[in-house]
Coordinates of C-alpha atoms and ligand atoms in Angstrom, one line a residue:
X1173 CA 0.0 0.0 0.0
X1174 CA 1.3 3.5 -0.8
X1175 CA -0.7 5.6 1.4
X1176 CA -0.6 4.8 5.5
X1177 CA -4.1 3.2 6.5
X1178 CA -5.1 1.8 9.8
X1179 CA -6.9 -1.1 10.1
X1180 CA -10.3 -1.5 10.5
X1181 CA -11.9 -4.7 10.3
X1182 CA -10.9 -8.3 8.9
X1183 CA -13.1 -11.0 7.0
X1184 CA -12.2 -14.7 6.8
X1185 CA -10.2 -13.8 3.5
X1186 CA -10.4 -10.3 3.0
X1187 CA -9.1 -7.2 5.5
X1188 CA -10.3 -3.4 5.7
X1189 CA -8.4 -0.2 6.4
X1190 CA -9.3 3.3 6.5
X1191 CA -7.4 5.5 4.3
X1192 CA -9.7 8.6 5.5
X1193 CA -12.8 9.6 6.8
X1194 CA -14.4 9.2 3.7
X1195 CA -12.6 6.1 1.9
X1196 CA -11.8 2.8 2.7
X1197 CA -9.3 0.3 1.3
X1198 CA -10.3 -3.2 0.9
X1199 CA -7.9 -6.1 0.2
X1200 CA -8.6 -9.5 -1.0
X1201 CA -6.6 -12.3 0.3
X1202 CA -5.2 -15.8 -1.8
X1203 CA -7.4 -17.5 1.5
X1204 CA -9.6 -19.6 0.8
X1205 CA -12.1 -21.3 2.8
X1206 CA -14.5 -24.4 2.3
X1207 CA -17.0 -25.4 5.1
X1208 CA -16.8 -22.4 6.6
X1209 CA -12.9 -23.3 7.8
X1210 CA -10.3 -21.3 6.3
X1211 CA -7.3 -23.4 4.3
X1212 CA -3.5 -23.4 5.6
X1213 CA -3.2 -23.1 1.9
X1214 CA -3.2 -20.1 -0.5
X1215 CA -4.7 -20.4 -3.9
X1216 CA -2.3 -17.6 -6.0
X1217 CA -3.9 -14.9 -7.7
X1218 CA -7.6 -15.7 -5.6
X1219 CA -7.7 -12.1 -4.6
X1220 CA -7.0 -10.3 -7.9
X1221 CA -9.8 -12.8 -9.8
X1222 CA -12.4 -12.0 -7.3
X1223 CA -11.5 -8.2 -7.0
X1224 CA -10.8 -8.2 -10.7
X1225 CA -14.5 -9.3 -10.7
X1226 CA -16.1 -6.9 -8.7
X1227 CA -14.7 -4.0 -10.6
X1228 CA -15.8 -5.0 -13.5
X1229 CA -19.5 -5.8 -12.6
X1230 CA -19.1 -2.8 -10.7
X1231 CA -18.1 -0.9 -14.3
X1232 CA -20.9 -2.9 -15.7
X1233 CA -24.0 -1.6 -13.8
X1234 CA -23.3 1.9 -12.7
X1235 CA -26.3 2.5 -14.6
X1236 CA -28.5 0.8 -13.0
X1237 CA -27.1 2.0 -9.2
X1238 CA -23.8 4.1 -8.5
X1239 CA -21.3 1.9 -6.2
X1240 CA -19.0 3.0 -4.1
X1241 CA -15.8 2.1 -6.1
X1242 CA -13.2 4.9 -6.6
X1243 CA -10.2 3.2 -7.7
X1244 CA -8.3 -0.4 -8.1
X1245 CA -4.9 -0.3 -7.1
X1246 CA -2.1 -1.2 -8.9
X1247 CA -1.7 -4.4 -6.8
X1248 CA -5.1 -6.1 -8.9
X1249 CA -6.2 -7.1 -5.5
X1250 CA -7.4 -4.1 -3.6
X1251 CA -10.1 -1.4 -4.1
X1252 CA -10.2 2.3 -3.0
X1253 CA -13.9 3.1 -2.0
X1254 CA -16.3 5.2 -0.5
X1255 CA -17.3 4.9 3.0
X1256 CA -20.7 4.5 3.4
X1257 CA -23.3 4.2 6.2
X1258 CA -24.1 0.0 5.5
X1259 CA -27.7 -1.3 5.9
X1260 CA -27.9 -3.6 8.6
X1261 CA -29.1 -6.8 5.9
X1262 CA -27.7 -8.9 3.4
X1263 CA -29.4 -8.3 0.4
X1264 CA -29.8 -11.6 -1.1
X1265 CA -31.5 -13.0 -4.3
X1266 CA -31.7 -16.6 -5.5
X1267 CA -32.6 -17.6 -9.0
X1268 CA -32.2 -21.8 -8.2
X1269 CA -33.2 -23.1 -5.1
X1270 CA -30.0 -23.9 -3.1
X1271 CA -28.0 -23.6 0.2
X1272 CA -30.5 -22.5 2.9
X1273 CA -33.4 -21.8 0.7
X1274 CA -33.7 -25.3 -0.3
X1275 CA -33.4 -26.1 3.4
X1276 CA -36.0 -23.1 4.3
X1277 CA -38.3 -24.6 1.6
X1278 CA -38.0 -28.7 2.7
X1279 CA -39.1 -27.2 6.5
X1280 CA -41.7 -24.6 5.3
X1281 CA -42.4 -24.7 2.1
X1282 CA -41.4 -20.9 1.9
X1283 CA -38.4 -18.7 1.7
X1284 CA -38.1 -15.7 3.5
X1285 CA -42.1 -15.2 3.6
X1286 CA -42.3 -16.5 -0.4
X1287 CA -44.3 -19.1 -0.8
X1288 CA -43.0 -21.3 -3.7
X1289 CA -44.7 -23.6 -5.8
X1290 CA -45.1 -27.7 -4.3
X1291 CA -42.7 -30.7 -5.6
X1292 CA -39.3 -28.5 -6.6
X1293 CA -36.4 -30.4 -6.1
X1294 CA -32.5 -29.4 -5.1
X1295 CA -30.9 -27.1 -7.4
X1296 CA -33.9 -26.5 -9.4
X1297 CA -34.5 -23.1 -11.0
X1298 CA -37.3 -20.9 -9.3
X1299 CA -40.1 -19.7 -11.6
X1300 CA -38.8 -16.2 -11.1
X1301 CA -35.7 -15.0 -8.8
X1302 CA -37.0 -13.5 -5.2
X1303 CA -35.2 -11.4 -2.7
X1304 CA -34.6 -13.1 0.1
X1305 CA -32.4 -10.9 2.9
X1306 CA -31.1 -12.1 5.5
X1307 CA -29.2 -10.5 9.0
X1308 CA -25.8 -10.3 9.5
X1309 CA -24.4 -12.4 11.9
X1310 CA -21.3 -11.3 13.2
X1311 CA -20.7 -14.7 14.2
X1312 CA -22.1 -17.7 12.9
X1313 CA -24.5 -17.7 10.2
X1314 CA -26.9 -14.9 8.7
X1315 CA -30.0 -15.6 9.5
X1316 CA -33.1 -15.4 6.7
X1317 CA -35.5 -12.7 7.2
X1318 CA -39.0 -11.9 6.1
X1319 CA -40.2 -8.7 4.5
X1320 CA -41.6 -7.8 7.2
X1321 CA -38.4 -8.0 10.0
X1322 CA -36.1 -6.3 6.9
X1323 CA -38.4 -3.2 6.9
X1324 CA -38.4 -2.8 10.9
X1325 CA -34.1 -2.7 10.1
X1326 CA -34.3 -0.7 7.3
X1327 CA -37.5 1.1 7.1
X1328 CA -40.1 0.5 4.2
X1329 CA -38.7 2.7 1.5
X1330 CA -35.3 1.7 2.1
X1331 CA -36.1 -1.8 1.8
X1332 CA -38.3 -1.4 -1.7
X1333 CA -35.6 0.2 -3.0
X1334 CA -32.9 -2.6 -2.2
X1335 CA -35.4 -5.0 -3.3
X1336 CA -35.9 -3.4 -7.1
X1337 CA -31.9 -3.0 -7.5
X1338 CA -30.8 -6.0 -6.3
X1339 CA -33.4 -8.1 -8.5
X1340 CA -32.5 -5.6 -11.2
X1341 CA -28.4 -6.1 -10.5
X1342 CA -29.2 -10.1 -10.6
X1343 CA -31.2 -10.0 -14.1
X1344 CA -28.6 -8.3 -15.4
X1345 CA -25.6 -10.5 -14.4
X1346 CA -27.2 -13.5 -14.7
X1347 CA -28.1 -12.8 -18.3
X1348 CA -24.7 -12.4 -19.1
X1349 CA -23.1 -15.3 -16.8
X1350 CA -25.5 -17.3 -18.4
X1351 CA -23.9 -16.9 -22.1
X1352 CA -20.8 -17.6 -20.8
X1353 CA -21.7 -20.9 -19.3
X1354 CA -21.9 -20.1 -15.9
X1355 CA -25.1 -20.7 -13.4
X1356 CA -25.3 -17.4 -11.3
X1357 CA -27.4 -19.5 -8.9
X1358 CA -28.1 -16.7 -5.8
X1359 CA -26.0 -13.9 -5.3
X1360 CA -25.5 -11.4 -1.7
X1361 CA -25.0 -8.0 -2.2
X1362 CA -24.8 -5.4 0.3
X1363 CA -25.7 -1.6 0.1
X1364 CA -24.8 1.2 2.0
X1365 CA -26.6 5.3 2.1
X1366 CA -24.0 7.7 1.1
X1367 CA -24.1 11.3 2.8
X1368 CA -26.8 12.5 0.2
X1369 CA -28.8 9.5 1.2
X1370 CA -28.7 7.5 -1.8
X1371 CA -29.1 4.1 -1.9
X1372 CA -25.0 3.1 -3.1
X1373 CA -23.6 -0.9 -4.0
X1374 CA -20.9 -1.7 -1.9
X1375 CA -18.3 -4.4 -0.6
X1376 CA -17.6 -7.1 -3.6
X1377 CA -20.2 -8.1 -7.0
X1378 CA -20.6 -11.2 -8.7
X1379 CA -18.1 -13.0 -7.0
X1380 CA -17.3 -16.9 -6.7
X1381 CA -17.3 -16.3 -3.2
X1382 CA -20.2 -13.9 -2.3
X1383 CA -22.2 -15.8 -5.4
X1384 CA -22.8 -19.5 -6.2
X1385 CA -21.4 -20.2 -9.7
X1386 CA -22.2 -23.6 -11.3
X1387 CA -21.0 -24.5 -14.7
X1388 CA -23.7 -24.5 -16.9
X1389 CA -23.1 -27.7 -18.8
X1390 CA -23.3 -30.3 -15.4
X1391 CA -26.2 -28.7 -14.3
X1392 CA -29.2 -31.5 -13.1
X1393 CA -31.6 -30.8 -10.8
X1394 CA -32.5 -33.2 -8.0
X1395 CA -29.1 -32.5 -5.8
X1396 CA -26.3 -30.5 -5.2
X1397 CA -24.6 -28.9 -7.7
X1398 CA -20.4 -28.9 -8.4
X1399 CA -19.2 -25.0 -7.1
X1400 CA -17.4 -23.8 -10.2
X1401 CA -14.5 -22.2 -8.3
X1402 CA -14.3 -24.9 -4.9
X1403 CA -15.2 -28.2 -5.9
X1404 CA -11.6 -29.7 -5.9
X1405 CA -10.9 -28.3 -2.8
X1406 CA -14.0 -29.8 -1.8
X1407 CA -13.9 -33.4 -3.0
X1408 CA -10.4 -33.0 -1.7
X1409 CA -11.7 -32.6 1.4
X1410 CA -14.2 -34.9 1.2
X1411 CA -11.7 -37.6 0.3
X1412 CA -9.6 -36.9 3.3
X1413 CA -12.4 -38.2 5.8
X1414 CA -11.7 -34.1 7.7
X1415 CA -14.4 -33.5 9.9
X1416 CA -14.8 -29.7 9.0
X1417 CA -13.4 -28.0 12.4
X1418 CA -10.7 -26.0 12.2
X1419 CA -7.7 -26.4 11.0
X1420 CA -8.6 -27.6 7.7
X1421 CA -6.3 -29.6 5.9
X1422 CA -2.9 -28.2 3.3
X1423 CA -3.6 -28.6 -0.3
X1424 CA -2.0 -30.5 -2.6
X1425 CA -0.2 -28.6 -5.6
X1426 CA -2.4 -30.5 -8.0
X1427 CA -5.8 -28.8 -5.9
X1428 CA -4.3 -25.3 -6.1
X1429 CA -3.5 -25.6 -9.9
X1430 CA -6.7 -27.0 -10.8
X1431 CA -8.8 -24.7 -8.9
X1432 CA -6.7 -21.2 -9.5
X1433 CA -7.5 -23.0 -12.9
X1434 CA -10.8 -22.3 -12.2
X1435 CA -11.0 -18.6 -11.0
X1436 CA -9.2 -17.8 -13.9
X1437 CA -11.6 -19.1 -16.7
X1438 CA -14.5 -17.5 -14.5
X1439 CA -13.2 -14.0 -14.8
X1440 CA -12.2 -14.6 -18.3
X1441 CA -15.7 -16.2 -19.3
X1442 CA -17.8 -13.4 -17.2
X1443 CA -15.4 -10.5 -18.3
X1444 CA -14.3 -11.6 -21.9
X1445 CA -10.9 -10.6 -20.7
X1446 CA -7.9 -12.4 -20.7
X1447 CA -6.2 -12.4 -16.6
X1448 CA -2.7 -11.5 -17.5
X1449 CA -4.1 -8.3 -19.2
X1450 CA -5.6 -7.9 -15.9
X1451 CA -2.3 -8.6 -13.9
X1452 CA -1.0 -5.7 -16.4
X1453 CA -3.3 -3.0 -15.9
X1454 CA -5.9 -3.9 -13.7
X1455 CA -8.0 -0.4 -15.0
X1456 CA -9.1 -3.0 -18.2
X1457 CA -11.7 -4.3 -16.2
X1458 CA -13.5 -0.7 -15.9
X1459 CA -14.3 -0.4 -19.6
Ligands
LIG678 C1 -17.8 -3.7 4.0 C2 -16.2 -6.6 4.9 C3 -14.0 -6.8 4.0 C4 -14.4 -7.5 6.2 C5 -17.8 -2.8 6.0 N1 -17.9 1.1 1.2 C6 -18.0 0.7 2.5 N2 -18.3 1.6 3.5 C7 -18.4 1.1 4.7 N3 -18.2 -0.1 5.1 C8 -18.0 -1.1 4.2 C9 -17.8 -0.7 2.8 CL1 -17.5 -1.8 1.6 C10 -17.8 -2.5 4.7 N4 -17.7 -4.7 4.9 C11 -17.6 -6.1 4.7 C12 -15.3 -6.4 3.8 C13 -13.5 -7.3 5.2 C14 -15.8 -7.1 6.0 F1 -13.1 -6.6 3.0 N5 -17.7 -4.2 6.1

């Protein structure tokens, strides 16, 4: 980093400093984590696909919201932004039913107060996406929400507005992921009020890691799907016999070729731009 910045806060793979009152400096890590357990091993170049990513989907719909990117550094892996006042949810939309909406739906038959149709099965697409926020947890798991507990966080309009966009945001991406082979299954995308009061996209877009990606061509309802990015680290894990709790297990060389493999053909599918032009001049990805 250039400029002297003071830490702020840390994610499981990603940090936060504060360059000034007004901007932020977020930095994505090579971690990556599988069953909610963080890896011993780095997967090079993780950080610049995913913040590669979000700058260009952040390029890509400034007019449908503004967002609060100001700048990618130099590095490919971290973004200058604006500090904003987040909202207190996750604002979440799924277009398959997956993760804890197909758990929601075997228990209730609903997600997130939407009732959805009888007899849909694991992975199976949803006659139309719904928004379906969720709290954040600041430890543990978010927790799905209704309409009705999202407005008394937000307020009414607030909420309506976050609702439009981030169906809006998801129709577009998912349109294009969708010619390029990849599933954009549910995505979470948070929002924060700038000090004019408008409604701004924050944190990271589109990514492998705040979005499921499947690949298009394995997809079959009636089970889990293969992650596009994770799933050798996964059946790696799997195949081990780990129980999940922390630590997790090294990778092998093989595992961290194969799925840095795989980051890299997503942000050249979504993008249509080739990585090491990336690595060069990470500005590409802004159009
Ligand atoms: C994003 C997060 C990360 C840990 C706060 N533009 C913004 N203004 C104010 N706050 C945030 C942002 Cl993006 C903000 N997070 C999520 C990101 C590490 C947590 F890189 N937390």
């Amino acid at each position: 980093m250039s400029e002297s910045a003071t830490h702020v806060s840390s994610g499981k793979v990603r940090e936060i400093y504060a360059l000034d009152d007004d901007r932020l400096l977020l930095v994505a890590s090579d971690r990556i984590s599988t069953f909610d357990v963080v890896l011993p091993t780095e997967i090079p170049d993780k950080g610049r696909v995913l913040t590669g990513l979000s700058g260009f989907w952040f390029a890509q719909t400034a007019s449908i919201v503004p967002n609060h990117l100001l700048a990618l550094g130099a590095d490919g892996r971290s973004t200058e932004c604006r500090r904003l006042e987040m909202l207190p949810i996750e604002c979440v939309v799924r277009g398959y039913l997956a993760g804890s909406g197909w758990k929601d739906y075997g228990t209730t038959g609903e997600v997130c107060g939407h009732r959805l149709p009888p007899g849909l099965v694991e992975s199976d697409r949803l006659p139309e996406p719904i928004f379906t926020p969720a709290t954040k947890a600041q430890t543990g798991h978010d927790e799905n929400i209704d309409r009705a507990a999202a407005v008394a966080l937000v307020g009414e309009e607030r909420y309506d507005q976050a609702e439009r966009l981030t169906l809006e945001l998801y129709r577009f991406a998912s349109e294009r992921a969708r010619e390029r082979g990849i599933i954009l299954a549910d995505t979470k995308l948070e929002f924060g009020v700038d000090r004019e009061g408008r409604l701004v996209l924050a944190d990271e877009a589109f990514t492998p890691d705040s979005s499921r990606f499947w690949p298009a061509d394995a997809y079959e309802p009636g089970g889990a799907q293969p992650s596009f990015d994770k799933q050798f680290v996964r059946d790696y894990c799997e195949s081990l016999g780990w129980d999940k709790t922390y630590p997790g297990p090294e990778l092998p060389v093989d595992v961290v070729d194969g799925t840095r493999g795989r980051y890299v053909d997503a942000f050249e599918r979504l993008t249509g731009i080739e990585f090491a032009d990336y690595l060069a001049r990470p500005d590409v990805v802004l159009g």
